[in-house]
PDB file of C-alpha atoms in Angstrom:
ATOM      1  CA  UNK A   4       0.174  -0.068   0.173  1.00  0.00           C
ATOM      2  CA  UNK A   5       2.721   2.636   0.481  1.00  0.00           C
ATOM      3  CA  UNK A   6       4.212   2.048  -2.786  1.00  0.00           C
ATOM      4  CA  UNK A   7       0.556   2.211  -4.434  1.00  0.00           C
ATOM      5  CA  UNK A   8       1.868   5.476  -6.991  1.00  0.00           C
ATOM      6  CA  UNK A   9       4.879   4.076  -7.709  1.00  0.00           C
ATOM      7  CA  UNK A  10       3.892   2.809 -10.986  1.00  0.00           C
ATOM      8  CA  UNK A  11       2.308   6.540 -11.564  1.00  0.00           C
ATOM      9  CA  UNK A  12       5.259   8.319 -10.241  1.00  0.00           C
ATOM     10  CA  UNK A  13       8.049   6.318 -12.351  1.00  0.00           C
ATOM     11  CA  UNK A  14       5.744   7.149 -15.334  1.00  0.00           C
ATOM     12  CA  UNK A  15       5.691  10.462 -15.102  1.00  0.00           C
ATOM     13  CA  UNK A  16       9.342  10.082 -14.241  1.00  0.00           C
ATOM     14  CA  UNK A  17      10.431   8.225 -17.267  1.00  0.00           C
ATOM     15  CA  UNK A  18       8.024   9.203 -19.648  1.00  0.00           C
ATOM     16  CA  UNK A  19       7.616  12.969 -19.213  1.00  0.00           C
ATOM     17  CA  UNK A  20      10.336  14.371 -17.214  1.00  0.00           C
ATOM     18  CA  UNK A  21      10.694  16.946 -19.497  1.00  0.00           C
ATOM     19  CA  UNK A  22       7.301  18.470 -18.357  1.00  0.00           C
ATOM     20  CA  UNK A  23       6.959  17.506 -14.629  1.00  0.00           C
ATOM     21  CA  UNK A  24      10.352  19.672 -14.055  1.00  0.00           C
ATOM     22  CA  UNK A  25       9.227  21.986 -15.952  1.00  0.00           C
ATOM     23  CA  UNK A  26       8.800  24.935 -13.426  1.00  0.00           C
ATOM     24  CA  UNK A  27       5.378  25.893 -15.752  1.00  0.00           C
ATOM     25  CA  UNK A  28       4.155  22.333 -14.469  1.00  0.00           C
ATOM     26  CA  UNK A  29       3.069  23.280 -11.004  1.00  0.00           C
ATOM     27  CA  UNK A  30       1.159  26.446 -12.280  1.00  0.00           C
ATOM     28  CA  UNK A  31      -0.526  24.042 -15.154  1.00  0.00           C
ATOM     29  CA  UNK A  32      -1.143  21.591 -13.037  1.00  0.00           C
ATOM     30  CA  UNK A  33      -3.240  23.778 -10.110  1.00  0.00           C
ATOM     31  CA  UNK A  34      -5.142  25.963 -12.542  1.00  0.00           C
ATOM     32  CA  UNK A  35      -6.522  22.718 -14.284  1.00  0.00           C
ATOM     33  CA  UNK A  36      -7.339  20.851 -11.335  1.00  0.00           C
ATOM     34  CA  UNK A  37      -9.187  23.911 -10.228  1.00  0.00           C
ATOM     35  CA  UNK A  38     -10.890  24.388 -13.521  1.00  0.00           C
ATOM     36  CA  UNK A  39     -11.376  20.288 -13.670  1.00  0.00           C
ATOM     37  CA  UNK A  40     -12.681  20.599 -10.300  1.00  0.00           C
ATOM     38  CA  UNK A  41     -15.253  23.904 -10.276  1.00  0.00           C
ATOM     39  CA  UNK A  42     -17.138  22.670 -13.796  1.00  0.00           C
ATOM     40  CA  UNK A  43     -19.125  20.046 -12.746  1.00  0.00           C
ATOM     41  CA  UNK A  44     -20.622  22.507 -10.188  1.00  0.00           C
ATOM     42  CA  UNK A  45     -20.664  25.344 -12.452  1.00  0.00           C
ATOM     43  CA  UNK A  46     -22.860  23.120 -15.055  1.00  0.00           C
ATOM     44  CA  UNK A  47     -25.056  22.192 -12.080  1.00  0.00           C
ATOM     45  CA  UNK A  48     -25.392  25.590 -11.590  1.00  0.00           C
ATOM     46  CA  UNK A  49     -26.580  26.285 -14.848  1.00  0.00           C
ATOM     47  CA  UNK A  50     -29.289  23.431 -14.837  1.00  0.00           C
ATOM     48  CA  UNK A  51     -30.459  24.651 -12.206  1.00  0.00           C
ATOM     49  CA  UNK A  52     -33.820  22.975 -11.701  1.00  0.00           C
ATOM     50  CA  UNK A  53     -33.377  20.966 -14.335  1.00  0.00           C
ATOM     51  CA  UNK A  54     -30.476  18.572 -12.649  1.00  0.00           C
ATOM     52  CA  UNK A  55     -31.520  15.564 -10.657  1.00  0.00           C
ATOM     53  CA  UNK A  56     -29.125  17.268  -7.931  1.00  0.00           C
ATOM     54  CA  UNK A  57     -30.383  20.432  -7.871  1.00  0.00           C
ATOM     55  CA  UNK A  58     -32.669  19.577  -4.356  1.00  0.00           C
ATOM     56  CA  UNK A  59     -28.869  19.775  -3.417  1.00  0.00           C
ATOM     57  CA  UNK A  60     -28.381  23.435  -3.569  1.00  0.00           C
ATOM     58  CA  UNK A  61     -28.467  25.104  -0.669  1.00  0.00           C
ATOM     59  CA  UNK A  62     -29.388  28.314  -1.712  1.00  0.00           C
ATOM     60  CA  UNK A  63     -32.089  27.480  -4.878  1.00  0.00           C
ATOM     61  CA  UNK A  64     -31.911  31.585  -5.844  1.00  0.00           C
ATOM     62  CA  UNK A  65     -29.343  32.568  -8.043  1.00  0.00           C
ATOM     63  CA  UNK A  66     -26.858  35.135  -5.466  1.00  0.00           C
ATOM     64  CA  UNK A  67     -26.849  38.479  -6.194  1.00  0.00           C
ATOM     65  CA  UNK A  68     -23.711  39.970  -7.454  1.00  0.00           C
ATOM     66  CA  UNK A  69     -21.953  41.825  -5.098  1.00  0.00           C
ATOM     67  CA  UNK A  70     -22.096  45.585  -4.830  1.00  0.00           C
ATOM     68  CA  UNK A  71     -19.498  47.446  -6.279  1.00  0.00           C
ATOM     69  CA  UNK A  72     -18.858  51.322  -5.767  1.00  0.00           C
ATOM     70  CA  UNK A  73     -19.993  53.433  -8.601  1.00  0.00           C
ATOM     71  CA  UNK A  74     -16.913  55.968  -7.911  1.00  0.00           C
ATOM     72  CA  UNK A  75     -13.233  54.680  -8.727  1.00  0.00           C
ATOM     73  CA  UNK A  76     -10.671  54.719  -5.966  1.00  0.00           C
ATOM     74  CA  UNK A  77      -8.932  57.776  -6.117  1.00  0.00           C
ATOM     75  CA  UNK A  78      -5.510  57.342  -7.421  1.00  0.00           C
ATOM     76  CA  UNK A  79      -3.616  57.738  -3.771  1.00  0.00           C
ATOM     77  CA  UNK A  80      -6.146  54.967  -2.215  1.00  0.00           C
ATOM     78  CA  UNK A  81      -4.948  52.609  -5.135  1.00  0.00           C
ATOM     79  CA  UNK A  82      -1.430  52.829  -4.481  1.00  0.00           C
ATOM     80  CA  UNK A  83      -1.908  53.278  -0.262  1.00  0.00           C
ATOM     81  CA  UNK A  84      -3.949  50.134  -0.621  1.00  0.00           C
ATOM     82  CA  UNK A  85      -1.442  48.300  -3.176  1.00  0.00           C
ATOM     83  CA  UNK A  86       1.196  48.883  -0.747  1.00  0.00           C
ATOM     84  CA  UNK A  87      -0.522  48.345   2.131  1.00  0.00           C
ATOM     85  CA  UNK A  88      -1.099  44.902   1.131  1.00  0.00           C
ATOM     86  CA  UNK A  89       2.523  44.277  -0.061  1.00  0.00           C
ATOM     87  CA  UNK A  90       3.376  45.704   3.354  1.00  0.00           C
ATOM     88  CA  UNK A  91       1.262  42.666   4.985  1.00  0.00           C
ATOM     89  CA  UNK A  92       2.305  39.969   2.968  1.00  0.00           C
ATOM     90  CA  UNK A  93       5.756  40.864   3.382  1.00  0.00           C
ATOM     91  CA  UNK A  94       4.980  40.225   7.361  1.00  0.00           C
ATOM     92  CA  UNK A  95       4.791  36.666   6.487  1.00  0.00           C
ATOM     93  CA  UNK A  96       9.460  37.367   6.572  1.00  0.00           C
ATOM     94  CA  UNK A  97       9.061  35.959   9.895  1.00  0.00           C
ATOM     95  CA  UNK A  98       7.394  32.664   9.040  1.00  0.00           C
ATOM     96  CA  UNK A  99       9.684  32.711   6.310  1.00  0.00           C
ATOM     97  CA  UNK A 100      12.704  32.818   8.565  1.00  0.00           C
ATOM     98  CA  UNK A 101      11.259  30.627  11.482  1.00  0.00           C
ATOM     99  CA  UNK A 102      11.586  27.925   7.926  1.00  0.00           C
ATOM    100  CA  UNK A 103      15.153  28.803   7.809  1.00  0.00           C
ATOM    101  CA  UNK A 104      16.287  28.448  11.034  1.00  0.00           C
ATOM    102  CA  UNK A 105      14.784  25.335  11.636  1.00  0.00           C
ATOM    103  CA  UNK A 106      16.577  22.367   9.941  1.00  0.00           C
ATOM    104  CA  UNK A 107      13.477  20.477  10.472  1.00  0.00           C
ATOM    105  CA  UNK A 108      11.138  22.381   9.108  1.00  0.00           C
ATOM    106  CA  UNK A 109      13.441  23.912   6.214  1.00  0.00           C
ATOM    107  CA  UNK A 110      13.750  20.119   4.748  1.00  0.00           C
ATOM    108  CA  UNK A 111      10.265  19.442   5.018  1.00  0.00           C
ATOM    109  CA  UNK A 112       8.390  22.306   4.225  1.00  0.00           C
ATOM    110  CA  UNK A 113      10.586  24.740   2.394  1.00  0.00           C
ATOM    111  CA  UNK A 114      13.949  23.231   0.873  1.00  0.00           C
ATOM    112  CA  UNK A 115      11.819  21.825  -2.564  1.00  0.00           C
ATOM    113  CA  UNK A 116      11.187  25.936  -3.047  1.00  0.00           C
ATOM    114  CA  UNK A 117      15.186  26.209  -3.045  1.00  0.00           C
ATOM    115  CA  UNK A 118      15.298  23.697  -5.651  1.00  0.00           C
ATOM    116  CA  UNK A 119      15.906  26.735  -8.389  1.00  0.00           C
ATOM    117  CA  UNK A 120      19.146  28.148  -7.402  1.00  0.00           C
ATOM    118  CA  UNK A 121      18.548  30.446  -9.952  1.00  0.00           C
ATOM    119  CA  UNK A 122      15.644  32.520  -8.854  1.00  0.00           C
ATOM    120  CA  UNK A 123      13.001  33.542 -12.316  1.00  0.00           C
ATOM    121  CA  UNK A 124       9.655  34.049 -12.094  1.00  0.00           C
ATOM    122  CA  UNK A 125       7.953  31.203 -11.952  1.00  0.00           C
ATOM    123  CA  UNK A 126      10.325  29.530  -9.346  1.00  0.00           C
ATOM    124  CA  UNK A 127       7.916  30.871  -6.835  1.00  0.00           C
ATOM    125  CA  UNK A 128       5.578  27.340  -7.840  1.00  0.00           C
ATOM    126  CA  UNK A 129       7.549  24.737  -6.498  1.00  0.00           C
ATOM    127  CA  UNK A 130       6.486  24.526  -2.967  1.00  0.00           C
ATOM    128  CA  UNK A 131       5.457  21.339  -0.499  1.00  0.00           C
ATOM    129  CA  UNK A 132       1.943  20.975   0.159  1.00  0.00           C
ATOM    130  CA  UNK A 133       2.622  22.903   3.765  1.00  0.00           C
ATOM    131  CA  UNK A 134       4.042  25.857   2.195  1.00  0.00           C
ATOM    132  CA  UNK A 135       1.243  26.362  -0.366  1.00  0.00           C
ATOM    133  CA  UNK A 136      -1.615  26.480   1.633  1.00  0.00           C
ATOM    134  CA  UNK A 137       0.711  28.718   4.132  1.00  0.00           C
ATOM    135  CA  UNK A 138       1.989  31.115   1.301  1.00  0.00           C
ATOM    136  CA  UNK A 139      -2.219  30.720   0.160  1.00  0.00           C
ATOM    137  CA  UNK A 140      -2.865  31.768   3.609  1.00  0.00           C
ATOM    138  CA  UNK A 141      -0.953  34.764   3.933  1.00  0.00           C
ATOM    139  CA  UNK A 142      -1.195  35.791   0.437  1.00  0.00           C
ATOM    140  CA  UNK A 143      -5.016  35.282  -0.564  1.00  0.00           C
ATOM    141  CA  UNK A 144      -7.343  34.115   2.889  1.00  0.00           C
ATOM    142  CA  UNK A 145     -10.473  35.071   1.623  1.00  0.00           C
ATOM    143  CA  UNK A 146     -10.459  33.564  -1.657  1.00  0.00           C
ATOM    144  CA  UNK A 147      -9.219  30.009   0.000  1.00  0.00           C
ATOM    145  CA  UNK A 148     -12.233  29.721   1.658  1.00  0.00           C
ATOM    146  CA  UNK A 149     -14.554  30.788  -1.438  1.00  0.00           C
ATOM    147  CA  UNK A 150     -12.526  28.016  -2.941  1.00  0.00           C
ATOM    148  CA  UNK A 151     -13.732  25.358  -0.677  1.00  0.00           C
ATOM    149  CA  UNK A 152     -17.557  25.916  -1.171  1.00  0.00           C
ATOM    150  CA  UNK A 153     -18.928  24.221  -3.709  1.00  0.00           C
ATOM    151  CA  UNK A 154     -22.670  25.913  -2.986  1.00  0.00           C
ATOM    152  CA  UNK A 155     -24.347  21.912  -2.741  1.00  0.00           C
ATOM    153  CA  UNK A 156     -25.174  19.900   0.220  1.00  0.00           C
ATOM    154  CA  UNK A 157     -24.452  16.590  -1.180  1.00  0.00           C
ATOM    155  CA  UNK A 158     -25.731  13.402   0.402  1.00  0.00           C
ATOM    156  CA  UNK A 159     -22.155  11.522  -0.182  1.00  0.00           C
ATOM    157  CA  UNK A 160     -19.813  14.688   0.669  1.00  0.00           C
ATOM    158  CA  UNK A 161     -17.302  13.746   3.420  1.00  0.00           C
ATOM    159  CA  UNK A 162     -19.386  16.479   6.263  1.00  0.00           C
ATOM    160  CA  UNK A 163     -22.280  13.677   5.818  1.00  0.00           C
ATOM    161  CA  UNK A 164     -19.929  10.594   5.869  1.00  0.00           C
ATOM    162  CA  UNK A 165     -17.611  11.462   9.094  1.00  0.00           C
ATOM    163  CA  UNK A 166     -19.926  11.654  12.263  1.00  0.00           C
ATOM    164  CA  UNK A 167     -19.984  13.448  14.849  1.00  0.00           C
ATOM    165  CA  UNK A 168     -20.688  16.668  12.866  1.00  0.00           C
ATOM    166  CA  UNK A 169     -16.669  17.149  12.893  1.00  0.00           C
ATOM    167  CA  UNK A 170     -16.437  18.388   9.697  1.00  0.00           C
ATOM    168  CA  UNK A 171     -17.786  21.262   8.337  1.00  0.00           C
ATOM    169  CA  UNK A 172     -18.305  21.159   4.588  1.00  0.00           C
ATOM    170  CA  UNK A 173     -20.275  22.950   1.922  1.00  0.00           C
ATOM    171  CA  UNK A 174     -23.424  23.780   4.328  1.00  0.00           C
ATOM    172  CA  UNK A 175     -21.248  25.484   7.618  1.00  0.00           C
ATOM    173  CA  UNK A 176     -19.322  27.530   4.480  1.00  0.00           C
ATOM    174  CA  UNK A 177     -22.996  28.325   3.376  1.00  0.00           C
ATOM    175  CA  UNK A 178     -23.999  29.878   6.935  1.00  0.00           C
ATOM    176  CA  UNK A 179     -20.835  31.251   7.777  1.00  0.00           C
ATOM    177  CA  UNK A 180     -21.818  33.790   4.305  1.00  0.00           C
ATOM    178  CA  UNK A 181     -24.990  34.400   5.849  1.00  0.00           C
ATOM    179  CA  UNK A 182     -23.783  34.689   9.373  1.00  0.00           C
ATOM    180  CA  UNK A 183     -20.133  36.186   8.961  1.00  0.00           C
ATOM    181  CA  UNK A 184     -19.514  35.927  12.917  1.00  0.00           C
ATOM    182  CA  UNK A 185     -20.076  31.796  12.828  1.00  0.00           C
ATOM    183  CA  UNK A 186     -18.411  28.921  11.339  1.00  0.00           C
ATOM    184  CA  UNK A 187     -14.749  30.253  10.665  1.00  0.00           C
ATOM    185  CA  UNK A 188     -12.984  26.831   9.939  1.00  0.00           C
ATOM    186  CA  UNK A 189     -12.949  26.005   6.233  1.00  0.00           C
ATOM    187  CA  UNK A 190     -12.678  22.254   6.847  1.00  0.00           C
ATOM    188  CA  UNK A 191     -13.477  20.884  10.662  1.00  0.00           C
ATOM    189  CA  UNK A 192     -15.414  21.478  13.055  1.00  0.00           C
ATOM    190  CA  UNK A 193     -13.189  21.733  16.132  1.00  0.00           C
ATOM    191  CA  UNK A 194     -12.105  24.691  16.231  1.00  0.00           C
ATOM    192  CA  UNK A 195     -15.154  26.791  16.363  1.00  0.00           C
ATOM    193  CA  UNK A 196     -17.001  24.124  18.834  1.00  0.00           C
ATOM    194  CA  UNK A 197     -13.818  25.392  21.269  1.00  0.00           C
ATOM    195  CA  UNK A 198     -14.779  29.089  20.815  1.00  0.00           C
ATOM    196  CA  UNK A 199     -18.747  28.902  20.288  1.00  0.00           C
ATOM    197  CA  UNK A 200     -18.692  30.209  16.857  1.00  0.00           C
ATOM    198  CA  UNK A 201     -20.399  26.977  15.483  1.00  0.00           C
ATOM    199  CA  UNK A 202     -24.381  27.862  13.867  1.00  0.00           C
TER     200      UNK A 202
END
């Protein structure tokens, strides 16, 4: 069982080494995975009531478009907002420093990012799973939360299969958007239970 993926790995390594070793591959893999997993739910949304899975749609009415300001930001707001975002993102310096100072964290989490000793724009993509998640958290909290929500409470979703309400799932995230002071955790419910924010 430990080597179940070895044949696939060998195939990719020996038959498609140029592709999988390219710095473009992680970008292509991330983008194509996102599209592949989103398309079925987009089709369900377009089909609406015609779909046999429509009965599992949490909010059956069409979602309103988000409100957009009528007035464009000033040049100062644009520059200061952009600079602010960069400064906040740069605060992860300490997180990055800890990974370099701790040999275990460096080896297990951060080293893959340094596979390219001559960095270029696409060399930022090779990241371990842990680092990908943390960098994603630091750079884009809200889109990460929105990506996990599909808007359907399917009967075979993990939140129904795992007992005791341990997983939040789509319904919990949907409630979070209706009651923003509840259900903060994207996957599990234990933190929301502990802090009294479970709805």
